[in-house]
Amino acid sequence: MTVRIFVPGDSGALAVGADEVAAAIAAEAGKQGLAITLVRNGSRGLYWLEPLIEVETPAGRVAFGPVAPADVPGLVAGLASAPADPFPQGEGPARNGGGGAGPSPEEPHPSPSSARIHSPLEGRDRAAAPFTAHPLYLGLTEDIPFLKRQTRFTFARCGVVDPLSLEDYRAAGGLKGLAAALALTPEAIVDHVTQSGLRGRGGAGFPTGIKWKTVLAADGPRKFVVTNADEGDSGTFADRMLMEGDPFVLIEGMIIAGFAVGASHGYIYSRSEYPHANDVMAKALAIAESAGLLGDDILGSGRAFTVELRIGAGAYVCGEETALLESIEGRRGQVRAKPPLPAIKGLFGAPTVINNLLTLASVPFILAEGAAAYAAVGFGRSRGTMAAQLAGNVRHGGLFETGFGVSLGELVEDIGGGTATGRPIKAAQVGGPLGAYFPPALFDTPFDYEAFAARDGLIGHGGIVVFDDTVEMARQARFAMEFCAIESCGKCTPCRIGSTRGVEVVDLIIAGRDVEANATLLADLCETMKFGSLCALGGFTPYPVMSALTHFPQDFGIFPPGGRMEAAE
Ligand SMILES: Cc1cc2nc3c(=O)[nH]c(=O)nc-3n(C[C@H](O)[C@H](O)[C@H](O)COP(=O)(O)O)c2cc1C
Ligand code: SF4
């Protein structure tokens, strides 16, 4: 019997030793005479448990983690001594918190320490003991609460399939959306996307159907589809994780977009900081070409679509759509004035769909399962699922795909488990470096574009960076201004000059000089940047700055009357 073992090749897992673990498993299996097939899958997105190793059993995949090379001999010995079907009663493996080892039901997210707590085994669990008694045993992967509570539409295959196996992709429901699109007119595809309520996942939440409709209606001998995979927001990794774990879903989404708007060529714009993702993506594109999924005659349909991978040097502003187009055209990434919109006059002057990677990767599900299935999930005008990325000082960092409407507090405190340091949460920055800092008092805000905007925040690309009570918010405000000064493309004055002046003013406040007057000056400067900047880099930097000042005035040395005394008491 050959045992199928999954070890993620995702860069998050590689960073904590997945390659070493894979090598140790291969060597140890050889030594112990265990026949194995080693699959390098993507990550399931439970990063605090990486490297998360999975073993296929007739009852489903069971997980162990986080596995270190030193754990491997014991793990392989356990697998070698396990019966062919370790869970013969048909009931499946002991669930998390079941009779065998594993975290208790009260522990919603297994942690390494809880995973080591186990009770004596009895009955059928004894047969499964080589699995369940292992201190790193986590039960059925799908039953791990962090995973089980998710609604995975876009990331359904991520961490499940071999990312470079088109057969795996197809077997797991891939290409169903493309098959459906092939039977539809461009207008009907656009209509499906419109009905689904899908909004751009790059930050602005613009309705994707409207964007596609504009490009479809635009005249031009050639049109383009561009994937924005620049992913520069702090604390975000969803685009990377999907490129490394399920690259074909992006390719499928791009082809469907091409059919919808009448484009036959596309670009994926990624960044040099993503070498593993770029490698997987390049390989997936080559596989898709040789399988006839890309090229002049897609799957025998007579329709053409090709894709090129472009890798930027990693300037934050190159994620802004017009700067990105400049970069693809071979120029310095500098923002273009709008209008014209890229949908009318984009890449090389041609009508262009430019969408975030997650937007395009959501499309195959919509075509395969229907717009109504997608729109059935969500909140208000925010339909479908979002990929929340929990990062920073958080106990259970990872990717959590769920319907819009989940509250920030639920994500940070319940799902994320609070801070990694165990200290109280002071703030969560949502939406990248241009997103607002939300104090716990605002944690009831539901994830919804409008609800966040109403509280002077933004969802952005779904990044959530958690801070404990040791963070100094005036320094975070300074950091926001400094980030803007460094990353500014320099085209407009409020951003180029304003951000530098902003750093100086915050420095004066931190030094305690004319605090009230300088705080007023800072607020004025933020107003100018917000309304006078050409793009959202200068226009949204005021969000982190003003949220820090508004919600944490004491960190700027501003106290309500009598407040300083109260604080001292
Ligand atoms: C400074 C700046 C950086 C941006 N970075 C990204 C990025 O990394 N990825 C992204 O998809 N959108 C980014 N955007 C938003 C894009 O300009 C654009 O709105 C998006 O690609 C449109 O796709 P969507 O409709 O699918 O969201 C950025 C915008 C600004 C102003
Ligand atoms: S706001 Fe900043 S990044 Fe945007 S165009 Fe102006 S100078 Fe460039």
mmCIF file of N, CA, C and O in Angstrom, residues 230-260:
data_model
loop_
_atom_site.group_PDB
_atom_site.id
_atom_site.type_symbol
_atom_site.label_atom_id
_atom_site.label_comp_id
_atom_site.label_asym_id
_atom_site.label_seq_id
_atom_site.Cartn_x
_atom_site.Cartn_y
_atom_site.Cartn_z
ATOM 1 N N ASP A 230 -0.377 42.408 -7.667
ATOM 2 C CA ASP A 230 0.758 43.127 -7.087
ATOM 3 C C ASP A 230 0.768 43.013 -5.564
ATOM 4 O O ASP A 230 1.826 43.076 -4.939
ATOM 5 N N GLU A 231 -0.391 42.848 -4.990
ATOM 6 C CA GLU A 231 -0.569 42.581 -3.548
ATOM 7 C C GLU A 231 0.474 43.227 -2.636
ATOM 8 O O GLU A 231 1.297 42.534 -2.018
ATOM 9 N N GLY A 232 0.401 44.551 -2.586
ATOM 10 C CA GLY A 232 1.368 45.274 -1.769
ATOM 11 C C GLY A 232 0.881 45.599 -0.370
ATOM 12 O O GLY A 232 1.647 46.087 0.466
ATOM 13 N N ASP A 233 -0.400 45.350 -0.072
ATOM 14 C CA ASP A 233 -0.928 45.739 1.246
ATOM 15 C C ASP A 233 -0.258 44.961 2.370
ATOM 16 O O ASP A 233 -0.081 43.740 2.266
ATOM 17 N N SER A 234 0.034 45.683 3.437
ATOM 18 C CA SER A 234 0.609 45.030 4.614
ATOM 19 C C SER A 234 -0.364 43.969 5.127
ATOM 20 O O SER A 234 -1.573 44.185 5.135
ATOM 21 N N GLY A 235 0.182 42.840 5.545
ATOM 22 C CA GLY A 235 -0.645 41.790 6.150
ATOM 23 C C GLY A 235 -1.476 40.990 5.168
ATOM 24 O O GLY A 235 -2.307 40.188 5.580
ATOM 25 N N THR A 236 -1.282 41.184 3.872
ATOM 26 C CA THR A 236 -2.097 40.417 2.920
ATOM 27 C C THR A 236 -1.261 39.352 2.222
ATOM 28 O O THR A 236 -0.069 39.541 1.977
ATOM 29 N N PHE A 237 -1.916 38.261 1.916
ATOM 30 C CA PHE A 237 -1.215 37.155 1.263
ATOM 31 C C PHE A 237 -2.157 36.264 0.449
ATOM 32 O O PHE A 237 -1.775 35.199 -0.015
ATOM 33 N N ALA A 238 -3.416 36.717 0.293
ATOM 34 C CA ALA A 238 -4.411 35.865 -0.364
ATOM 35 C C ALA A 238 -4.065 35.599 -1.836
ATOM 36 O O ALA A 238 -4.205 34.467 -2.311
ATOM 37 N N ASP A 239 -3.625 36.640 -2.547
ATOM 38 C CA ASP A 239 -3.288 36.450 -3.967
ATOM 39 C C ASP A 239 -2.144 35.449 -4.091
ATOM 40 O O ASP A 239 -2.171 34.545 -4.929
ATOM 41 N N ARG A 240 -1.142 35.651 -3.244
ATOM 42 C CA ARG A 240 0.015 34.751 -3.285
ATOM 43 C C ARG A 240 -0.403 33.320 -2.972
ATOM 44 O O ARG A 240 -0.030 32.371 -3.681
ATOM 45 N N MET A 241 -1.202 33.180 -1.923
ATOM 46 C CA MET A 241 -1.610 31.837 -1.499
ATOM 47 C C MET A 241 -2.377 31.119 -2.618
ATOM 48 O O MET A 241 -2.180 29.929 -2.853
ATOM 49 N N LEU A 242 -3.207 31.863 -3.317
ATOM 50 C CA LEU A 242 -3.986 31.241 -4.392
ATOM 51 C C LEU A 242 -3.097 30.911 -5.596
ATOM 52 O O LEU A 242 -3.250 29.846 -6.208
ATOM 53 N N MET A 243 -2.161 31.800 -5.918
ATOM 54 C CA MET A 243 -1.252 31.491 -7.037
ATOM 55 C C MET A 243 -0.446 30.233 -6.733
ATOM 56 O O MET A 243 -0.191 29.420 -7.613
ATOM 57 N N GLU A 244 -0.063 30.077 -5.468
ATOM 58 C CA GLU A 244 0.747 28.914 -5.101
ATOM 59 C C GLU A 244 -0.089 27.657 -4.883
ATOM 60 O O GLU A 244 0.417 26.549 -5.006
ATOM 61 N N GLY A 245 -1.357 27.851 -4.534
ATOM 62 C CA GLY A 245 -2.176 26.685 -4.187
ATOM 63 C C GLY A 245 -3.178 26.253 -5.235
ATOM 64 O O GLY A 245 -3.584 25.088 -5.262
ATOM 65 N N ASP A 246 -3.594 27.189 -6.120
ATOM 66 C CA ASP A 246 -4.603 26.830 -7.127
ATOM 67 C C ASP A 246 -4.496 27.782 -8.323
ATOM 68 O O ASP A 246 -5.426 28.537 -8.617
ATOM 69 N N PRO A 247 -3.359 27.742 -9.036
ATOM 70 C CA PRO A 247 -3.141 28.732 -10.104
ATOM 71 C C PRO A 247 -4.130 28.613 -11.261
ATOM 72 O O PRO A 247 -4.419 29.600 -11.931
ATOM 73 N N PHE A 248 -4.661 27.405 -11.484
ATOM 74 C CA PHE A 248 -5.555 27.236 -12.644
ATOM 75 C C PHE A 248 -6.870 28.004 -12.478
ATOM 76 O O PHE A 248 -7.513 28.348 -13.462
ATOM 77 N N VAL A 249 -7.272 28.263 -11.228
ATOM 78 C CA VAL A 249 -8.537 28.995 -11.051
ATOM 79 C C VAL A 249 -8.398 30.432 -11.571
ATOM 80 O O VAL A 249 -9.343 31.002 -12.107
ATOM 81 N N LEU A 250 -7.212 30.999 -11.437
ATOM 82 C CA LEU A 250 -6.984 32.342 -11.994
ATOM 83 C C LEU A 250 -6.987 32.278 -13.522
ATOM 84 O O LEU A 250 -7.618 33.114 -14.182
ATOM 85 N N ILE A 251 -6.301 31.280 -14.059
ATOM 86 C CA ILE A 251 -6.255 31.152 -15.520
ATOM 87 C C ILE A 251 -7.674 30.991 -16.065
ATOM 88 O O ILE A 251 -8.061 31.646 -17.042
ATOM 89 N N GLU A 252 -8.457 30.144 -15.397
ATOM 90 C CA GLU A 252 -9.847 29.940 -15.846
ATOM 91 C C GLU A 252 -10.638 31.249 -15.770
ATOM 92 O O GLU A 252 -11.364 31.605 -16.711
ATOM 93 N N GLY A 253 -10.476 31.976 -14.688
ATOM 94 C CA GLY A 253 -11.191 33.253 -14.527
ATOM 95 C C GLY A 253 -10.790 34.257 -15.595
ATOM 96 O O GLY A 253 -11.644 34.990 -16.127
ATOM 97 N N MET A 254 -9.507 34.286 -15.935
ATOM 98 C CA MET A 254 -9.038 35.228 -16.968
ATOM 99 C C MET A 254 -9.595 34.863 -18.344
ATOM 100 O O MET A 254 -9.971 35.741 -19.127
ATOM 101 N N ILE A 255 -9.644 33.571 -18.633
ATOM 102 C CA ILE A 255 -10.183 33.157 -19.942
ATOM 103 C C ILE A 255 -11.656 33.567 -20.036
ATOM 104 O O ILE A 255 -12.104 34.100 -21.060
ATOM 105 N N ILE A 256 -12.391 33.326 -18.952
ATOM 106 C CA ILE A 256 -13.816 33.696 -18.960
ATOM 107 C C ILE A 256 -13.957 35.211 -19.154
ATOM 108 O O ILE A 256 -14.787 35.678 -19.947
ATOM 109 N N ALA A 257 -13.115 35.979 -18.470
ATOM 110 C CA ALA A 257 -13.156 37.445 -18.626
ATOM 111 C C ALA A 257 -12.861 37.830 -20.079
ATOM 112 O O ALA A 257 -13.508 38.722 -20.642
ATOM 113 N N GLY A 258 -11.894 37.144 -20.680
ATOM 114 C CA GLY A 258 -11.540 37.411 -22.079
ATOM 115 C C GLY A 258 -12.727 37.157 -23.004
ATOM 116 O O GLY A 258 -13.048 37.984 -23.870
ATOM 117 N N PHE A 259 -13.389 36.028 -22.790
ATOM 118 C CA PHE A 259 -14.573 35.710 -23.607
ATOM 119 C C PHE A 259 -15.659 36.770 -23.404
ATOM 120 O O PHE A 259 -16.356 37.157 -24.336
ATOM 121 N N ALA A 260 -15.806 37.206 -22.150
ATOM 122 C CA ALA A 260 -16.890 38.138 -21.819
ATOM 123 C C ALA A 260 -16.719 39.494 -22.484
ATOM 124 O O ALA A 260 -17.697 40.117 -22.899
#
